[in-house]
Coordinates of C-alpha atoms in Angstrom, one line a residue:
X1045 CA 0.0 0.0 0.0
X1046 CA 1.3 3.4 -0.9
X1047 CA 2.1 5.8 1.9
X1048 CA -0.7 8.3 2.7
X1049 CA 0.3 11.9 3.2
X1050 CA -1.2 14.0 6.0
X1051 CA -1.6 17.7 5.1
X1052 CA -2.2 20.5 7.5
X1053 CA -3.6 23.1 5.1
X1054 CA -3.0 26.1 7.3
X1055 CA -4.2 29.6 7.1
X1056 CA -0.6 31.0 7.1
X1057 CA 1.5 28.0 6.4
X1058 CA 0.9 24.4 5.3
X1059 CA 2.7 21.2 6.4
X1060 CA 2.8 17.7 5.0
X1061 CA 3.8 14.5 6.8
X1062 CA 3.9 10.7 6.4
X1063 CA 4.0 7.8 8.8
X1064 CA 7.4 6.2 8.3
X1065 CA 8.4 3.2 10.5
X1066 CA 5.6 4.1 12.9
X1067 CA 6.7 7.7 13.3
X1068 CA 5.4 10.9 11.7
X1069 CA 8.0 12.5 9.4
X1070 CA 7.5 16.0 8.0
X1071 CA 8.1 16.2 4.3
X1072 CA 10.2 19.0 3.1
X1073 CA 9.1 21.1 0.1
X1074 CA 11.2 21.7 -3.1
X1075 CA 13.1 24.5 -1.4
X1076 CA 14.0 22.2 1.5
X1077 CA 11.7 23.9 4.0
X1078 CA 9.5 22.0 6.4
X1079 CA 6.7 24.5 6.1
X1080 CA 5.2 26.0 2.9
X1081 CA 3.6 29.5 3.0
X1082 CA -0.1 29.3 2.1
X1083 CA 0.5 32.0 -0.4
X1084 CA 0.0 31.9 -4.2
X1085 CA 2.3 31.5 -6.1
X1086 CA 3.5 29.0 -3.6
X1087 CA 7.1 29.7 -2.8
X1088 CA 9.0 31.9 -0.4
X1089 CA 9.4 34.6 -3.0
X1090 CA 5.6 35.2 -3.3
X1091 CA 5.5 35.6 0.5
X1092 CA 8.2 38.3 0.2
X1093 CA 6.5 40.2 -2.6
X1094 CA 3.4 40.7 -0.5
X1095 CA 4.5 44.2 0.3
X1096 CA 5.4 45.3 -3.2
X1097 CA 2.6 43.5 -5.0
X1098 CA -0.2 43.2 -2.4
X1099 CA -3.2 43.0 -4.7
X1100 CA -1.9 39.9 -6.5
X1101 CA -0.5 38.0 -3.6
X1102 CA -3.2 35.8 -2.1
X1103 CA -2.8 34.5 1.5
X1104 CA -5.1 33.5 4.4
X1105 CA -7.6 32.2 1.8
X1106 CA -8.6 29.5 4.2
X1107 CA -10.8 32.0 6.0
X1108 CA -12.9 32.4 2.9
X1109 CA -13.3 28.6 2.2
X1110 CA -17.0 27.7 1.7
X1111 CA -18.3 31.1 2.7
X1112 CA -20.8 33.4 1.1
X1113 CA -19.6 36.8 0.1
X1114 CA -22.3 38.6 2.1
X1115 CA -21.4 36.9 5.4
X1116 CA -20.2 39.3 8.1
X1117 CA -17.0 37.4 8.7
X1118 CA -16.1 37.7 5.0
X1119 CA -16.9 41.4 4.9
X1120 CA -14.8 42.0 8.0
X1121 CA -11.8 40.0 6.6
X1122 CA -12.0 41.9 3.3
X1123 CA -11.4 45.2 5.0
X1124 CA -8.0 43.9 6.3
X1125 CA -6.8 42.0 3.3
X1126 CA -4.7 43.8 0.7
X1127 CA -6.2 41.9 -2.2
X1128 CA -9.7 42.1 -3.6
X1129 CA -12.5 39.9 -2.2
X1130 CA -15.4 39.7 -4.6
X1131 CA -18.6 37.8 -5.1
X1132 CA -18.6 34.8 -7.4
X1133 CA -21.4 34.0 -9.8
X1134 CA -22.9 31.7 -7.2
X1135 CA -22.6 34.2 -4.4
X1136 CA -19.6 32.6 -2.8
X1137 CA -16.6 34.6 -1.7
X1138 CA -13.9 34.7 -4.4
X1139 CA -10.6 36.6 -4.7
X1140 CA -9.5 38.7 -7.7
X1141 CA -6.0 38.4 -9.0
X1142 CA -4.7 40.1 -12.2
X1143 CA -8.3 40.8 -13.2
X1144 CA -9.5 37.3 -12.9
X1145 CA -11.8 35.8 -10.2
X1146 CA -10.7 32.7 -8.3
X1147 CA -12.6 30.5 -5.9
X1148 CA -10.8 29.8 -2.6
X1149 CA -10.6 26.1 -3.5
X1150 CA -8.7 27.0 -6.7
X1151 CA -6.2 29.0 -4.7
X1152 CA -5.8 26.1 -2.2
X1153 CA -5.4 23.6 -5.0
X1154 CA -2.3 25.5 -6.1
X1155 CA -0.8 24.8 -2.7
X1156 CA -1.7 21.1 -3.0
X1157 CA -1.2 20.4 -6.7
X1158 CA 2.0 18.2 -6.4
X1159 CA 0.4 15.8 -3.8
X1160 CA -1.6 12.8 -4.9
X1161 CA -3.2 10.9 -2.0
X1162 CA -3.9 12.6 1.3
X1163 CA -5.7 13.1 4.5
X1164 CA -6.4 16.9 5.0
X1165 CA -7.1 18.5 8.3
X1166 CA -9.8 21.1 8.6
X1167 CA -10.8 23.2 11.6
X1168 CA -13.3 21.5 13.9
X1169 CA -15.8 24.4 13.4
X1170 CA -16.0 23.9 9.6
X1171 CA -19.5 23.1 8.4
X1172 CA -20.3 20.7 5.6
X1173 CA -20.0 23.4 2.9
X1174 CA -16.5 24.4 4.1
X1175 CA -15.4 20.7 4.4
X1176 CA -16.6 20.1 0.9
X1177 CA -14.8 23.2 -0.4
X1178 CA -11.5 21.8 1.2
X1179 CA -12.1 18.4 -0.5
X1180 CA -12.8 20.2 -3.8
X1181 CA -9.4 22.0 -3.5
X1182 CA -7.7 18.6 -3.2
X1183 CA -9.6 17.2 -6.1
X1184 CA -8.7 20.2 -8.3
X1185 CA -5.1 19.6 -7.3
X1186 CA -5.4 16.0 -8.5
X1187 CA -5.5 14.6 -5.0
X1188 CA -7.2 11.4 -4.0
X1189 CA -8.7 12.9 -0.8
X1190 CA -9.4 9.9 1.5
X1191 CA -11.0 12.0 4.1
X1192 CA -10.8 15.3 6.0
X1193 CA -10.2 15.3 9.7
X1194 CA -10.8 17.9 12.4
X1195 CA -7.9 20.2 13.1
X1196 CA -7.8 22.7 15.9
X1197 CA -10.2 25.6 16.1
X1198 CA -7.9 28.3 14.8
X1199 CA -6.5 31.1 16.8
X1200 CA -3.8 31.6 14.3
X1201 CA -1.0 34.2 13.8
X1202 CA -3.3 36.2 11.5
X1203 CA -5.7 36.8 14.4
X1204 CA -2.9 38.4 16.5
X1205 CA -1.7 40.4 13.5
X1206 CA -5.3 41.7 13.0
X1207 CA -5.5 42.6 16.7
X1208 CA -2.3 44.6 16.4
X1209 CA -3.6 46.3 13.2
X1210 CA -6.8 47.3 15.0
X1211 CA -4.8 48.6 18.0
X1212 CA -3.2 51.3 15.9
X1213 CA -6.5 52.9 15.2
X1214 CA -5.4 53.9 11.7
X1215 CA -7.7 53.0 8.7
X1216 CA -5.5 51.9 5.8
X1217 CA -8.1 50.0 3.9
X1218 CA -7.8 52.4 0.9
X1219 CA -4.0 52.0 0.7
X1220 CA -3.4 48.3 0.2
X1221 CA 0.4 48.6 0.0
X1222 CA 0.5 50.5 3.3
X1223 CA -1.9 48.0 4.8
X1224 CA 0.3 45.1 4.0
X1225 CA 3.4 46.9 5.2
X1226 CA 1.7 47.5 8.5
X1227 CA 0.6 43.9 8.6
X1228 CA 4.2 42.8 8.1
X1229 CA 5.4 45.1 10.9
X1230 CA 2.7 43.8 13.2
X1231 CA 3.9 40.2 12.5
X1232 CA 7.5 41.1 13.2
X1233 CA 6.6 42.8 16.5
X1234 CA 4.5 39.8 17.5
X1235 CA 7.4 37.4 16.9
X1236 CA 10.0 39.6 18.6
X1237 CA 7.8 40.2 21.7
X1238 CA 6.9 36.5 21.9
X1239 CA 10.5 35.5 21.7
X1240 CA 11.6 37.8 24.5
X1241 CA 8.6 36.8 26.6
X1242 CA 9.3 33.1 26.1
X1243 CA 12.9 33.4 27.1
X1244 CA 12.0 35.3 30.2
X1245 CA 15.0 37.6 29.9
X1246 CA 15.8 41.0 28.6
X1247 CA 18.5 42.1 26.1
X1248 CA 20.6 43.3 29.0
X1249 CA 20.8 39.8 30.5
X1250 CA 22.5 38.3 27.4
X1251 CA 26.1 37.5 28.1
X1252 CA 27.3 36.9 24.5
X1253 CA 25.8 37.4 21.1
X1254 CA 27.1 35.1 18.3
X1255 CA 26.6 36.1 14.7
X1256 CA 26.6 33.4 12.0
X1257 CA 25.9 33.5 8.3
X1258 CA 26.9 35.7 5.5
X1259 CA 24.7 38.6 6.5
X1260 CA 26.5 38.9 9.8
X1261 CA 29.5 40.4 8.0
X1262 CA 27.6 43.5 7.2
X1263 CA 28.8 46.4 9.4
X1264 CA 25.2 47.7 9.7
X1265 CA 24.0 44.3 11.1
X1266 CA 26.9 44.2 13.6
X1267 CA 26.2 47.8 14.7
X1268 CA 22.5 47.1 15.2
X1269 CA 23.3 44.0 17.3
X1270 CA 25.7 46.0 19.4
X1271 CA 23.1 48.8 19.8
X1272 CA 20.5 46.3 21.0
X1273 CA 22.6 44.2 23.4
X1274 CA 25.1 46.8 24.5
X1275 CA 28.1 44.6 23.6
X1276 CA 30.1 43.7 20.5
X1277 CA 28.9 40.4 18.9
X1278 CA 31.3 37.5 18.5
X1279 CA 32.3 36.6 15.0
X1280 CA 35.1 34.2 15.9
X1281 CA 35.3 30.5 15.4
X1282 CA 33.2 29.8 18.5
X1283 CA 30.2 27.5 18.4
X1284 CA 31.5 25.1 15.8
X1285 CA 29.0 22.2 15.3
X1286 CA 31.6 19.6 14.4
X1287 CA 35.3 18.6 14.9
X1288 CA 37.6 16.8 12.5
X1289 CA 39.3 13.7 14.0
X1290 CA 42.6 13.1 12.2
X1291 CA 44.3 9.8 12.8
X1292 CA 48.0 9.5 12.0
X1293 CA 50.8 6.9 12.3
X1294 CA 54.4 7.7 12.9
X1295 CA 57.1 8.7 15.4
X1296 CA 57.4 12.4 14.7
X1297 CA 55.7 15.0 17.0
X1298 CA 54.4 17.1 14.0
X1299 CA 51.4 15.8 12.2
X1300 CA 52.6 16.6 8.7
X1301 CA 55.6 14.4 9.2
X1302 CA 53.5 11.3 9.8
X1303 CA 51.2 9.2 7.7
X1304 CA 47.4 9.7 7.6
X1305 CA 45.6 6.4 8.2
X1306 CA 42.0 7.7 8.8
X1307 CA 39.8 10.7 9.2
X1308 CA 36.2 11.3 10.3
X1309 CA 33.9 14.0 11.6
X1310 CA 32.2 14.2 15.0
X1311 CA 29.0 16.2 14.5
X1312 CA 26.2 17.4 16.8
X1313 CA 28.4 19.3 19.2
X1314 CA 26.5 21.9 21.3
X1315 CA 27.3 25.5 20.4
X1316 CA 29.9 26.8 22.9
X1317 CA 32.9 29.1 23.1
X1318 CA 36.2 27.6 22.0
X1319 CA 37.9 25.3 24.5
X1320 CA 34.6 24.5 26.3
X1321 CA 33.5 21.2 24.5
X1322 CA 35.2 18.1 25.9
X1323 CA 35.9 15.2 23.6
X1324 CA 37.2 11.8 24.5
X1325 CA 39.2 10.0 21.8
X1326 CA 39.8 6.3 22.4
X1327 CA 42.2 4.0 20.5
X1328 CA 41.6 0.3 20.6
X1329 CA 43.7 -2.4 18.8
X1330 CA 42.4 -6.0 18.8
X1331 CA 44.4 -9.2 18.5
X1332 CA 44.2 -9.0 14.7
X1333 CA 45.9 -5.7 14.6
X1334 CA 42.7 -3.8 13.7
X1335 CA 42.6 -0.3 15.0
X1336 CA 39.3 1.3 16.1
X1337 CA 39.2 5.0 16.9
X1338 CA 36.2 6.6 18.5
X1339 CA 35.4 10.1 19.6
X1340 CA 32.7 11.1 22.0
X1341 CA 31.4 14.5 22.9
X1342 CA 31.0 14.4 26.7
X1343 CA 28.4 17.1 26.6
X1344 CA 25.9 15.4 24.3
X1345 CA 27.1 11.8 24.3
X1346 CA 27.3 11.9 20.5
X1347 CA 29.9 9.4 19.3
X1348 CA 31.5 8.6 16.0
X1349 CA 34.1 5.9 15.2
X1350 CA 36.3 4.5 12.5
X1351 CA 37.8 1.1 12.0
X1352 CA 41.2 1.1 10.3
X1353 CA 42.5 -2.2 8.8
X1354 CA 46.3 -2.7 8.9
X1355 CA 46.4 -4.7 5.6
X1356 CA 48.3 -1.9 4.0
X1357 CA 50.4 -1.1 7.1
X1358 CA 54.1 -0.3 7.3
X1359 CA 56.8 -2.8 6.5
X1360 CA 59.6 -3.4 8.9
X1361 CA 61.9 -1.3 6.6
X1362 CA 59.4 1.6 6.8
X1363 CA 59.3 1.3 10.6
X1364 CA 63.1 1.4 10.9
X1365 CA 63.3 4.3 8.5
X1366 CA 60.7 6.3 10.5
X1367 CA 62.5 5.6 13.7
X1368 CA 65.8 6.7 12.2
X1369 CA 64.2 9.9 10.9
X1370 CA 62.8 10.6 14.4
X1371 CA 66.2 10.3 16.0
X1372 CA 67.9 12.4 13.4
X1373 CA 65.3 15.2 13.6
X1374 CA 64.8 15.1 17.4
X1375 CA 66.3 18.5 18.1
X1376 CA 64.6 20.2 15.2
X1377 CA 61.3 18.5 16.1
X1378 CA 61.6 19.7 19.7
X1379 CA 62.1 23.2 18.5
X1380 CA 59.2 23.1 16.1
X1381 CA 57.0 21.6 18.8
X1382 CA 58.0 24.3 21.2
X1383 CA 57.1 26.9 18.6
X1384 CA 53.7 25.4 18.0
X1385 CA 53.0 25.2 21.7
X1386 CA 54.0 28.9 22.1
X1387 CA 51.7 29.9 19.3
X1388 CA 48.8 27.9 20.8
X1389 CA 49.5 29.5 24.2
X1390 CA 49.6 32.9 22.6
X1391 CA 46.4 32.3 20.6
X1392 CA 44.5 31.1 23.7
X1393 CA 45.8 34.0 25.8
X1394 CA 44.7 36.6 23.2
X1395 CA 41.2 35.0 23.1
X1396 CA 40.7 35.0 26.9
X1397 CA 42.2 38.5 27.2
X1398 CA 39.8 39.9 24.6
X1399 CA 36.8 38.4 26.4
X1400 CA 38.0 39.7 29.8
X1401 CA 38.6 43.3 28.5
X1402 CA 35.3 43.3 26.6
X1403 CA 33.3 42.1 29.6
X1404 CA 34.8 44.7 32.0
X1405 CA 35.3 47.5 29.4
X1406 CA 33.0 50.0 31.2
X1407 CA 34.3 49.5 34.7
X1408 CA 38.1 49.3 34.2
X1409 CA 40.2 52.4 34.7
X1410 CA 40.9 53.9 31.2
X1411 CA 44.7 53.8 31.6
X1412 CA 44.7 50.2 32.7
X1413 CA 42.5 49.1 29.8
X1414 CA 44.5 51.1 27.3
X1415 CA 47.7 49.3 28.5
X1416 CA 46.2 45.9 28.3
X1417 CA 44.7 46.6 24.8
X1418 CA 48.2 47.7 23.6
X1419 CA 49.8 44.5 25.0
X1420 CA 47.1 42.5 23.3
X1421 CA 47.7 44.2 20.0
X1422 CA 51.4 43.5 20.3
X1423 CA 50.7 39.8 20.9
X1424 CA 48.4 39.6 17.8
X1425 CA 51.2 41.3 15.7
X1426 CA 53.7 38.6 16.9
X1427 CA 51.2 35.8 16.1
X1428 CA 50.6 37.2 12.6
X1429 CA 54.4 37.4 12.1
X1430 CA 54.8 33.8 13.5
X1431 CA 57.8 35.0 15.5
X1432 CA 58.2 32.7 18.5
X1433 CA 60.6 35.0 20.4
X1434 CA 58.2 38.0 20.0
X1435 CA 55.3 35.8 20.9
X1436 CA 56.9 34.7 24.2
X1437 CA 57.9 38.3 25.1
X1438 CA 54.4 39.5 24.3
X1439 CA 52.8 36.7 26.3
X1440 CA 54.8 37.7 29.4
X1441 CA 54.0 41.4 29.0
X1442 CA 50.3 40.7 28.5
X1443 CA 50.1 38.4 31.5
X1444 CA 51.6 41.1 33.7
X1445 CA 49.0 43.6 32.3
X1446 CA 46.2 41.1 32.8
X1447 CA 47.3 40.5 36.4
X1448 CA 46.8 44.2 37.1
X1449 CA 43.4 44.1 35.4
X1450 CA 42.4 41.1 37.5
X1451 CA 43.3 42.9 40.7
X1452 CA 41.2 45.9 39.6
X1453 CA 38.3 43.7 38.8
X1454 CA 38.6 41.9 42.1
X1455 CA 38.5 45.1 44.1
X1456 CA 35.4 46.4 42.3
X1457 CA 32.2 46.6 44.4
X1458 CA 30.1 43.5 43.8
X1459 CA 33.1 41.4 42.7
X1460 CA 33.4 39.5 46.0
X1461 CA 36.7 41.1 46.8
X1462 CA 37.9 43.3 49.6
X1463 CA 36.0 46.3 48.3
X1464 CA 32.6 44.7 49.0
X1465 CA 30.7 45.8 52.0
X1466 CA 30.5 43.2 54.7
X1467 CA 33.6 41.4 53.4
X1468 CA 36.7 40.6 55.2
X1469 CA 38.2 43.9 54.1
X1470 CA 35.8 45.7 56.4
X1471 CA 37.2 44.2 59.6
X1472 CA 38.8 46.8 61.9
X1473 CA 42.6 46.5 62.2
X1474 CA 43.7 44.2 64.9
X1475 CA 40.4 42.5 65.2
X1476 CA 40.4 38.7 65.4
X1477 CA 37.7 37.3 63.1
X1478 CA 39.2 33.9 62.9
X1479 CA 36.7 31.1 63.1
X1480 CA 37.9 27.6 63.9
X1481 CA 36.5 24.8 61.8
X1482 CA 36.4 21.1 62.0
X1483 CA 37.7 18.5 59.6
X1484 CA 37.7 14.7 59.4
X1485 CA 39.6 12.2 57.2
X1486 CA 37.6 10.1 54.8

């Protein structure tokens, strides 16, 4: 038996799903999206052109399904819709697009036209006429509509948008483009307010803002984010979703001097600042010389593994040659390794210093922050030049500056240091506030 598709023909968006292996699976549309705007023509672009071409962009047609043109609910909806709602030859509510009249089932059929066998949900309040109109939409689209089932009684996003439109008290029914622009603004406000409310926090409570995607490179986007959240957004390599596990064989400390025997990706890592995710890598060799390498993210429990056969392993001659190379290059390798470790140390210090200075930018003394910023810039210059000696000098100087920054942060009110009221720093000179404690060995 062919799989039957379940369709939620929504007022704003539509979703299709099938039962696969006992579980409901949402079917993506041609654009790879899990929801399809209930807008004609049915694609994301038609949804976007609603502002520039409002009279020929049909949406929320579900509210007109199976209704007469003279019904109060139709007349009320027509006042808020940017396209024309007209009376059909049979007195039903139709919509007019590019000078042609369309029945609501025709519009809905354009949403459903690529689907062939389906169960379609309808609101529980739909009467027989409205249910039949929905089935007609499926038939027009070439669907074999097995049945229509009750959906929820809608209190959809459009209802909230309409409430916000009415709240403004401005009558824009004669300017359809302005009406649609106001509707879009109402929808954006609704989404933004709901998001903040759901999170239960304000913009000032956000510790870090991470920008991803190509648009995050636009200076105007970065400036707007900084204006809203009061801090510069992070555009670094934090929050990487995967890590590359590279397995090598050899005696040398540097990876490019050894032989690659396997490589795999560990995906599904939770977004976090660099250095935070903890990954366990395990090597296991069985009695047959087969190597298994596994990597597990301790935060999510996600695990990936690779099995490496040794059939094309190293000959005894290769092993002896590699050992000889390792001995001959021991001093050079030690120097190279020290250089890499210094660079890693410098890179890590620059990252942590930037976070510290950004976090306390408004409370640090100006001269102290300026000194630390200058030392940080010197370290970055040394890293860019890949000069190990300069990096080591810059590391030492920046550490000294950060130590003074740390002392300043510690003594600030509210930092838990001696400057806090009620702390140990408030005890009068010579007083004995020592409290004896107990301990026991376990």
